[in-house]
Amino acid sequence: MNARTWRAGRQFYKRVSGPVEAGDLIVRASELSRAGGKTPVPGYCPDRSAISFPMIEGASGVALIDQAALSYLLSPLQPLRRAGILELPPFDPFAKITMRLNAKTPQWLRARLGALKDMPFEADGVVHGDFHCGQMILDESGNLWLVDLDDMAQGPVEVDLGNFAAHLATRPETRRRRLAEGLPFWAEQVQQAWDELGEVCNPTLFRRHVDIAVIRRALKLHDARGDSEIMAALEHLPLLSR
């Protein structure tokens, strides 16, 4: 829960700016459901300036790693790729990084970003935009629900796969002692799990998005929690995509 979300009884509410934002989120959820995905389809509550949908009871977060196969946790991306949502912006992998840069940003980090920006980027489908275990709910029947569609955009699936791997490599519950061990470990696990689903992944593009996502995570952890461990480890960590 945060300032934009709250629960009342069996309903979950998320504040929106008005009917346009509400309509966009309803369309996204409806199209994902039509494509075969599990996601709660909200309704608009203008009196509350919010959208609402029934609460889904179940497990969420990194606890899912011990409750389901990794390939199953990636399976919500399959219907997402099929969703016919046309009016989505292109995904900008650097948007949440740029907003955190300032005069104190070290030169090595700017150089790292520069190396990643030199690589090509193509939008070839729908991406969640912030895909990780906290965006899924495993209900008692074993159904896996995908939630929080605010960041949906046009982009390659490697965006979501890379973010998923970077989260696992940087979460206290799942990261290894050293980022130099954990990041390639989880990248390999995620790529293998995607292969098990019979899906195609561009290895170079995937590793590039792992590299970008771990920078986003390092900056967020540093700014929000004062956790500089990941940032310090990044300074001496070679890019996976090089």
PDB file of C-alpha atoms in Angstrom:
ATOM      1  CA  MET A   1       0.000   0.000   0.000  1.00  0.00           C
ATOM      2  CA  ASN A   2       1.078   3.586  -0.648  1.00  0.00           C
ATOM      3  CA  ALA A   3      -0.409   7.075  -0.834  1.00  0.00           C
ATOM      4  CA  ARG A   4      -2.241   6.158  -4.044  1.00  0.00           C
ATOM      5  CA  THR A   5      -3.708   2.851  -2.914  1.00  0.00           C
ATOM      6  CA  TRP A   6      -5.926   1.664  -0.087  1.00  0.00           C
ATOM      7  CA  ARG A   7      -8.224  -1.160   0.917  1.00  0.00           C
ATOM      8  CA  ALA A   8     -11.837  -0.920   2.082  1.00  0.00           C
ATOM      9  CA  GLY A   9     -13.440  -4.237   2.982  1.00  0.00           C
ATOM     10  CA  ARG A  10     -12.969  -6.633   0.072  1.00  0.00           C
ATOM     11  CA  GLN A  11     -12.235  -3.852  -2.422  1.00  0.00           C
ATOM     12  CA  PHE A  12      -8.883  -2.417  -3.427  1.00  0.00           C
ATOM     13  CA  TYR A  13      -8.666   1.193  -4.590  1.00  0.00           C
ATOM     14  CA  LYS A  14      -6.062   3.089  -6.580  1.00  0.00           C
ATOM     15  CA  ARG A  15      -6.237   6.859  -6.946  1.00  0.00           C
ATOM     16  CA  VAL A  16      -6.277   8.231 -10.505  1.00  0.00           C
ATOM     17  CA  SER A  17      -6.084  11.752 -11.918  1.00  0.00           C
ATOM     18  CA  GLY A  18      -9.437  11.504 -13.656  1.00  0.00           C
ATOM     19  CA  PRO A  19     -11.536   9.590 -16.198  1.00  0.00           C
ATOM     20  CA  VAL A  20      -8.809   9.560 -18.872  1.00  0.00           C
ATOM     21  CA  GLU A  21      -6.276   7.756 -16.679  1.00  0.00           C
ATOM     22  CA  ALA A  22      -9.003   5.479 -15.338  1.00  0.00           C
ATOM     23  CA  GLY A  23     -10.094   4.624 -18.866  1.00  0.00           C
ATOM     24  CA  ASP A  24      -6.535   3.822 -19.927  1.00  0.00           C
ATOM     25  CA  LEU A  25      -6.035   1.428 -17.007  1.00  0.00           C
ATOM     26  CA  ILE A  26      -9.397  -0.252 -17.602  1.00  0.00           C
ATOM     27  CA  VAL A  27      -8.559  -0.774 -21.284  1.00  0.00           C
ATOM     28  CA  ARG A  28      -5.164  -2.248 -20.408  1.00  0.00           C
ATOM     29  CA  ALA A  29      -6.655  -4.727 -17.945  1.00  0.00           C
ATOM     30  CA  SER A  30      -9.527  -5.612 -20.295  1.00  0.00           C
ATOM     31  CA  GLU A  31      -7.222  -6.265 -23.250  1.00  0.00           C
ATOM     32  CA  LEU A  32      -4.858  -8.353 -21.150  1.00  0.00           C
ATOM     33  CA  SER A  33      -7.792 -10.434 -19.899  1.00  0.00           C
ATOM     34  CA  ARG A  34      -9.051 -10.813 -23.475  1.00  0.00           C
ATOM     35  CA  ALA A  35      -5.612 -12.124 -24.470  1.00  0.00           C
ATOM     36  CA  GLY A  36      -5.873 -14.821 -21.794  1.00  0.00           C
ATOM     37  CA  GLY A  37      -4.039 -13.109 -18.963  1.00  0.00           C
ATOM     38  CA  LYS A  38      -5.139 -13.111 -15.351  1.00  0.00           C
ATOM     39  CA  THR A  39      -5.518  -9.543 -14.078  1.00  0.00           C
ATOM     40  CA  PRO A  40      -8.278  -7.812 -12.124  1.00  0.00           C
ATOM     41  CA  VAL A  41     -10.353  -5.540 -14.382  1.00  0.00           C
ATOM     42  CA  PRO A  42     -11.204  -2.372 -12.437  1.00  0.00           C
ATOM     43  CA  GLY A  43     -14.168  -0.055 -12.481  1.00  0.00           C
ATOM     44  CA  TYR A  44     -14.077   3.717 -12.208  1.00  0.00           C
ATOM     45  CA  CYS A  45     -15.263   5.405  -8.987  1.00  0.00           C
ATOM     46  CA  PRO A  46     -15.438   9.131  -9.828  1.00  0.00           C
ATOM     47  CA  ASP A  47     -16.672   9.995  -6.320  1.00  0.00           C
ATOM     48  CA  ARG A  48     -13.396   8.624  -4.927  1.00  0.00           C
ATOM     49  CA  SER A  49     -11.182   9.715  -7.851  1.00  0.00           C
ATOM     50  CA  ALA A  50     -10.085   6.095  -8.028  1.00  0.00           C
ATOM     51  CA  ILE A  51     -10.414   2.782  -9.789  1.00  0.00           C
ATOM     52  CA  SER A  52     -11.493  -0.219  -7.761  1.00  0.00           C
ATOM     53  CA  PHE A  53     -11.408  -3.984  -8.080  1.00  0.00           C
ATOM     54  CA  PRO A  54     -11.986  -6.984  -5.781  1.00  0.00           C
ATOM     55  CA  MET A  55      -9.087  -8.007  -3.581  1.00  0.00           C
ATOM     56  CA  ILE A  56      -7.235 -11.100  -4.716  1.00  0.00           C
ATOM     57  CA  GLU A  57      -6.082 -13.175  -1.780  1.00  0.00           C
ATOM     58  CA  GLY A  58      -2.819 -15.044  -2.174  1.00  0.00           C
ATOM     59  CA  ALA A  59       0.952 -14.989  -1.988  1.00  0.00           C
ATOM     60  CA  SER A  60       3.029 -12.261  -3.571  1.00  0.00           C
ATOM     61  CA  GLY A  61       6.605 -10.980  -3.614  1.00  0.00           C
ATOM     62  CA  VAL A  62       9.815 -12.998  -3.532  1.00  0.00           C
ATOM     63  CA  ALA A  63       8.059 -15.712  -1.474  1.00  0.00           C
ATOM     64  CA  LEU A  64       6.751 -16.902  -4.860  1.00  0.00           C
ATOM     65  CA  ILE A  65      10.230 -18.150  -5.762  1.00  0.00           C
ATOM     66  CA  ASP A  66       9.750 -21.006  -3.263  1.00  0.00           C
ATOM     67  CA  GLN A  67       6.151 -21.681  -4.277  1.00  0.00           C
ATOM     68  CA  ALA A  68       6.245 -21.929  -8.065  1.00  0.00           C
ATOM     69  CA  ALA A  69       8.631 -22.802 -10.859  1.00  0.00           C
ATOM     70  CA  LEU A  70      10.468 -19.840 -12.316  1.00  0.00           C
ATOM     71  CA  SER A  71       9.003 -20.579 -15.742  1.00  0.00           C
ATOM     72  CA  TYR A  72       5.486 -20.356 -14.274  1.00  0.00           C
ATOM     73  CA  LEU A  73       6.309 -16.981 -12.750  1.00  0.00           C
ATOM     74  CA  LEU A  74       7.325 -15.753 -16.206  1.00  0.00           C
ATOM     75  CA  SER A  75       4.216 -17.152 -17.906  1.00  0.00           C
ATOM     76  CA  PRO A  76       2.082 -13.976 -17.406  1.00  0.00           C
ATOM     77  CA  LEU A  77       4.347 -12.336 -19.976  1.00  0.00           C
ATOM     78  CA  GLN A  78       2.998 -14.629 -22.697  1.00  0.00           C
ATOM     79  CA  PRO A  79      -0.577 -13.263 -22.881  1.00  0.00           C
ATOM     80  CA  LEU A  80       0.792  -9.795 -22.213  1.00  0.00           C
ATOM     81  CA  ARG A  81       2.761 -10.029 -25.471  1.00  0.00           C
ATOM     82  CA  ARG A  82      -0.482 -10.884 -27.289  1.00  0.00           C
ATOM     83  CA  ALA A  83      -2.538  -8.059 -25.806  1.00  0.00           C
ATOM     84  CA  GLY A  84      -3.883  -5.769 -28.521  1.00  0.00           C
ATOM     85  CA  ILE A  85      -3.207  -2.458 -26.820  1.00  0.00           C
ATOM     86  CA  LEU A  86      -2.321   0.018 -29.531  1.00  0.00           C
ATOM     87  CA  GLU A  87      -2.062   3.368 -27.772  1.00  0.00           C
ATOM     88  CA  LEU A  88       0.919   2.699 -25.549  1.00  0.00           C
ATOM     89  CA  PRO A  89       4.087   4.787 -25.405  1.00  0.00           C
ATOM     90  CA  PRO A  90       7.459   3.243 -26.272  1.00  0.00           C
ATOM     91  CA  PHE A  91       9.254   2.001 -23.191  1.00  0.00           C
ATOM     92  CA  ASP A  92      12.127   4.241 -22.122  1.00  0.00           C
ATOM     93  CA  PRO A  93      14.556   2.082 -20.114  1.00  0.00           C
ATOM     94  CA  PHE A  94      16.427   5.163 -18.894  1.00  0.00           C
ATOM     95  CA  ALA A  95      13.479   7.326 -17.755  1.00  0.00           C
ATOM     96  CA  LYS A  96      13.577   6.287 -14.093  1.00  0.00           C
ATOM     97  CA  ILE A  97      17.365   6.535 -14.130  1.00  0.00           C
ATOM     98  CA  THR A  98      17.568  10.030 -15.584  1.00  0.00           C
ATOM     99  CA  MET A  99      15.190  11.422 -12.950  1.00  0.00           C
ATOM    100  CA  ARG A 100      17.618  10.316 -10.212  1.00  0.00           C
ATOM    101  CA  LEU A 101      20.802  11.703 -11.738  1.00  0.00           C
ATOM    102  CA  ASN A 102      22.254  14.910 -10.341  1.00  0.00           C
ATOM    103  CA  ALA A 103      25.495  16.830  -9.926  1.00  0.00           C
ATOM    104  CA  LYS A 104      26.747  14.213  -7.440  1.00  0.00           C
ATOM    105  CA  THR A 105      26.304  11.290  -9.841  1.00  0.00           C
ATOM    106  CA  PRO A 106      29.764   9.680 -10.209  1.00  0.00           C
ATOM    107  CA  GLN A 107      31.477   9.743 -13.569  1.00  0.00           C
ATOM    108  CA  TRP A 108      31.865   5.953 -13.680  1.00  0.00           C
ATOM    109  CA  LEU A 109      28.067   5.593 -13.540  1.00  0.00           C
ATOM    110  CA  ARG A 110      27.562   8.131 -16.320  1.00  0.00           C
ATOM    111  CA  ALA A 111      30.134   6.241 -18.404  1.00  0.00           C
ATOM    112  CA  ARG A 112      28.310   2.958 -17.715  1.00  0.00           C
ATOM    113  CA  LEU A 113      25.035   4.485 -18.854  1.00  0.00           C
ATOM    114  CA  GLY A 114      26.711   5.912 -21.941  1.00  0.00           C
ATOM    115  CA  ALA A 115      27.930   2.468 -22.946  1.00  0.00           C
ATOM    116  CA  LEU A 116      24.431   1.028 -22.579  1.00  0.00           C
ATOM    117  CA  LYS A 117      22.755   3.842 -24.515  1.00  0.00           C
ATOM    118  CA  ASP A 118      24.948   3.074 -27.525  1.00  0.00           C
ATOM    119  CA  MET A 119      23.198  -0.255 -28.015  1.00  0.00           C
ATOM    120  CA  PRO A 120      20.105  -0.528 -30.298  1.00  0.00           C
ATOM    121  CA  PHE A 121      16.552  -0.677 -28.931  1.00  0.00           C
ATOM    122  CA  GLU A 122      13.433  -1.916 -30.720  1.00  0.00           C
ATOM    123  CA  ALA A 123       9.817  -1.976 -29.548  1.00  0.00           C
ATOM    124  CA  ASP A 124       8.165  -5.167 -30.829  1.00  0.00           C
ATOM    125  CA  GLY A 125       5.308  -5.842 -28.430  1.00  0.00           C
ATOM    126  CA  VAL A 126       3.720  -5.012 -25.085  1.00  0.00           C
ATOM    127  CA  VAL A 127       5.764  -4.979 -21.877  1.00  0.00           C
ATOM    128  CA  HIS A 128       4.648  -4.634 -18.272  1.00  0.00           C
ATOM    129  CA  GLY A 129       7.372  -2.084 -17.622  1.00  0.00           C
ATOM    130  CA  ASP A 130       8.032  -3.008 -13.977  1.00  0.00           C
ATOM    131  CA  PHE A 131       7.822  -6.792 -13.915  1.00  0.00           C
ATOM    132  CA  HIS A 132       8.921  -8.548 -10.728  1.00  0.00           C
ATOM    133  CA  CYS A 133       7.507 -10.939  -8.125  1.00  0.00           C
ATOM    134  CA  GLY A 134       5.775  -8.126  -6.252  1.00  0.00           C
ATOM    135  CA  GLN A 135       3.560  -7.531  -9.286  1.00  0.00           C
ATOM    136  CA  MET A 136       2.035 -11.010  -9.135  1.00  0.00           C
ATOM    137  CA  ILE A 137      -0.384 -12.784  -6.826  1.00  0.00           C
ATOM    138  CA  LEU A 138      -0.614 -16.578  -6.621  1.00  0.00           C
ATOM    139  CA  ASP A 139      -4.121 -17.439  -5.415  1.00  0.00           C
ATOM    140  CA  GLU A 140      -5.221 -20.580  -3.575  1.00  0.00           C
ATOM    141  CA  SER A 141      -6.236 -22.242  -6.847  1.00  0.00           C
ATOM    142  CA  GLY A 142      -2.787 -21.793  -8.324  1.00  0.00           C
ATOM    143  CA  ASN A 143      -3.784 -18.967 -10.660  1.00  0.00           C
ATOM    144  CA  LEU A 144      -1.112 -16.329 -11.198  1.00  0.00           C
ATOM    145  CA  TRP A 145      -2.465 -12.780 -11.405  1.00  0.00           C
ATOM    146  CA  LEU A 146      -0.531  -9.865 -12.900  1.00  0.00           C
ATOM    147  CA  VAL A 147      -1.222  -6.472 -11.328  1.00  0.00           C
ATOM    148  CA  ASP A 148      -0.104  -2.834 -11.492  1.00  0.00           C
ATOM    149  CA  LEU A 149      -0.330  -2.085 -15.210  1.00  0.00           C
ATOM    150  CA  ASP A 150       0.550   1.612 -14.926  1.00  0.00           C
ATOM    151  CA  ASP A 151       3.935   1.259 -16.670  1.00  0.00           C
ATOM    152  CA  MET A 152       2.781  -0.833 -19.618  1.00  0.00           C
ATOM    153  CA  ALA A 153       4.446   0.231 -22.865  1.00  0.00           C
ATOM    154  CA  GLN A 154       5.644  -0.926 -26.262  1.00  0.00           C
ATOM    155  CA  GLY A 155       8.976  -2.711 -26.036  1.00  0.00           C
ATOM    156  CA  PRO A 156      10.842  -6.011 -26.344  1.00  0.00           C
ATOM    157  CA  VAL A 157      10.130  -8.813 -23.864  1.00  0.00           C
ATOM    158  CA  GLU A 158      13.766  -8.606 -22.774  1.00  0.00           C
ATOM    159  CA  VAL A 159      12.771  -5.434 -20.865  1.00  0.00           C
ATOM    160  CA  ASP A 160      10.569  -7.430 -18.489  1.00  0.00           C
ATOM    161  CA  LEU A 161      12.910 -10.404 -18.290  1.00  0.00           C
ATOM    162  CA  GLY A 162      15.851  -8.147 -17.465  1.00  0.00           C
ATOM    163  CA  ASN A 163      13.943  -6.314 -14.751  1.00  0.00           C
ATOM    164  CA  PHE A 164      12.831  -9.611 -13.227  1.00  0.00           C
ATOM    165  CA  ALA A 165      16.411 -10.916 -13.066  1.00  0.00           C
ATOM    166  CA  ALA A 166      17.768  -7.645 -11.638  1.00  0.00           C
ATOM    167  CA  HIS A 167      15.153  -7.666  -8.870  1.00  0.00           C
ATOM    168  CA  LEU A 168      16.049 -11.196  -7.833  1.00  0.00           C
ATOM    169  CA  ALA A 169      19.748 -10.332  -7.856  1.00  0.00           C
ATOM    170  CA  THR A 170      19.224  -7.319  -5.574  1.00  0.00           C
ATOM    171  CA  ARG A 171      16.490  -8.420  -3.167  1.00  0.00           C
ATOM    172  CA  PRO A 172      17.858  -9.346   0.295  1.00  0.00           C
ATOM    173  CA  GLU A 173      15.934 -12.631   0.244  1.00  0.00           C
ATOM    174  CA  THR A 174      17.325 -13.856  -3.078  1.00  0.00           C
ATOM    175  CA  ARG A 175      20.599 -12.053  -3.769  1.00  0.00           C
ATOM    176  CA  ARG A 176      23.953 -13.761  -3.407  1.00  0.00           C
ATOM    177  CA  ARG A 177      26.752 -12.533  -1.150  1.00  0.00           C
ATOM    178  CA  ARG A 178      28.348 -10.748  -4.104  1.00  0.00           C
ATOM    179  CA  LEU A 179      26.507  -9.024  -6.938  1.00  0.00           C
ATOM    180  CA  ALA A 180      29.177 -10.345  -9.305  1.00  0.00           C
ATOM    181  CA  GLU A 181      27.858 -13.834  -8.534  1.00  0.00           C
ATOM    182  CA  GLY A 182      24.159 -13.103  -8.147  1.00  0.00           C
ATOM    183  CA  LEU A 183      23.543 -11.040 -11.262  1.00  0.00           C
ATOM    184  CA  PRO A 184      24.831 -13.577 -13.826  1.00  0.00           C
ATOM    185  CA  PHE A 185      23.266 -16.410 -11.803  1.00  0.00           C
ATOM    186  CA  TRP A 186      19.764 -14.949 -11.922  1.00  0.00           C
ATOM    187  CA  ALA A 187      20.192 -13.798 -15.515  1.00  0.00           C
ATOM    188  CA  GLU A 188      20.967 -17.384 -16.515  1.00  0.00           C
ATOM    189  CA  GLN A 189      18.075 -18.778 -14.455  1.00  0.00           C
ATOM    190  CA  VAL A 190      15.570 -16.365 -15.989  1.00  0.00           C
ATOM    191  CA  GLN A 191      16.758 -16.994 -19.543  1.00  0.00           C
ATOM    192  CA  GLN A 192      16.560 -20.761 -19.039  1.00  0.00           C
ATOM    193  CA  ALA A 193      13.056 -20.468 -17.572  1.00  0.00           C
ATOM    194  CA  TRP A 194      11.898 -18.399 -20.553  1.00  0.00           C
ATOM    195  CA  ASP A 195      13.391 -21.008 -22.888  1.00  0.00           C
ATOM    196  CA  GLU A 196      11.413 -23.706 -21.030  1.00  0.00           C
ATOM    197  CA  LEU A 197       8.223 -21.924 -22.046  1.00  0.00           C
ATOM    198  CA  GLY A 198       9.241 -22.321 -25.673  1.00  0.00           C
ATOM    199  CA  GLU A 199       9.718 -18.573 -26.050  1.00  0.00           C
ATOM    200  CA  VAL A 200      12.474 -16.691 -27.848  1.00  0.00           C
ATOM    201  CA  CYS A 201      14.856 -14.331 -26.076  1.00  0.00           C
ATOM    202  CA  ASN A 202      17.663 -12.314 -27.635  1.00  0.00           C
ATOM    203  CA  PRO A 203      20.536 -13.049 -25.195  1.00  0.00           C
ATOM    204  CA  THR A 204      22.461  -9.860 -25.922  1.00  0.00           C
ATOM    205  CA  LEU A 205      19.392  -7.635 -25.620  1.00  0.00           C
ATOM    206  CA  PHE A 206      18.337  -9.469 -22.464  1.00  0.00           C
ATOM    207  CA  ARG A 207      21.707  -8.938 -20.789  1.00  0.00           C
ATOM    208  CA  ARG A 208      21.598  -5.277 -21.797  1.00  0.00           C
ATOM    209  CA  HIS A 209      18.280  -4.841 -19.996  1.00  0.00           C
ATOM    210  CA  VAL A 210      19.627  -6.687 -16.958  1.00  0.00           C
ATOM    211  CA  ASP A 211      22.472  -4.150 -16.914  1.00  0.00           C
ATOM    212  CA  ILE A 212      20.058  -1.224 -17.183  1.00  0.00           C
ATOM    213  CA  ALA A 213      17.589  -2.608 -14.637  1.00  0.00           C
ATOM    214  CA  VAL A 214      20.253  -3.191 -11.984  1.00  0.00           C
ATOM    215  CA  ILE A 215      21.266   0.485 -12.302  1.00  0.00           C
ATOM    216  CA  ARG A 216      17.632   1.492 -11.768  1.00  0.00           C
ATOM    217  CA  ARG A 217      17.522  -0.747  -8.706  1.00  0.00           C
ATOM    218  CA  ALA A 218      20.809   0.581  -7.304  1.00  0.00           C
ATOM    219  CA  LEU A 219      19.674   4.207  -7.642  1.00  0.00           C
ATOM    220  CA  LYS A 220      16.267   3.482  -6.134  1.00  0.00           C
ATOM    221  CA  LEU A 221      17.705   1.607  -3.152  1.00  0.00           C
ATOM    222  CA  HIS A 222      20.264   4.343  -2.583  1.00  0.00           C
ATOM    223  CA  ASP A 223      17.738   7.196  -2.771  1.00  0.00           C
ATOM    224  CA  ALA A 224      14.819   5.546  -0.982  1.00  0.00           C
ATOM    225  CA  ARG A 225      16.592   3.553   1.734  1.00  0.00           C
ATOM    226  CA  GLY A 226      20.132   4.866   1.857  1.00  0.00           C
ATOM    227  CA  ASP A 227      21.325   1.413   0.743  1.00  0.00           C
ATOM    228  CA  SER A 228      24.558   1.953  -1.192  1.00  0.00           C
ATOM    229  CA  GLU A 229      25.728  -1.685  -1.289  1.00  0.00           C
ATOM    230  CA  ILE A 230      24.487  -2.408  -4.805  1.00  0.00           C
ATOM    231  CA  MET A 231      25.789   0.916  -6.095  1.00  0.00           C
ATOM    232  CA  ALA A 232      29.247   0.230  -4.656  1.00  0.00           C
ATOM    233  CA  ALA A 233      29.308  -3.243  -6.206  1.00  0.00           C
ATOM    234  CA  LEU A 234      28.317  -1.892  -9.619  1.00  0.00           C
ATOM    235  CA  GLU A 235      31.378   0.336  -9.857  1.00  0.00           C
ATOM    236  CA  HIS A 236      33.673  -2.660 -10.327  1.00  0.00           C
ATOM    237  CA  LEU A 237      31.222  -5.000 -12.076  1.00  0.00           C
ATOM    238  CA  PRO A 238      31.701  -5.589 -15.822  1.00  0.00           C
ATOM    239  CA  LEU A 239      28.618  -5.174 -17.993  1.00  0.00           C
ATOM    240  CA  LEU A 240      26.898  -8.473 -18.728  1.00  0.00           C
ATOM    241  CA  SER A 241      26.133  -7.221 -22.235  1.00  0.00           C
ATOM    242  CA  ARG A 242      29.765  -6.608 -23.191  1.00  0.00           C
TER     243      ARG A 242
END
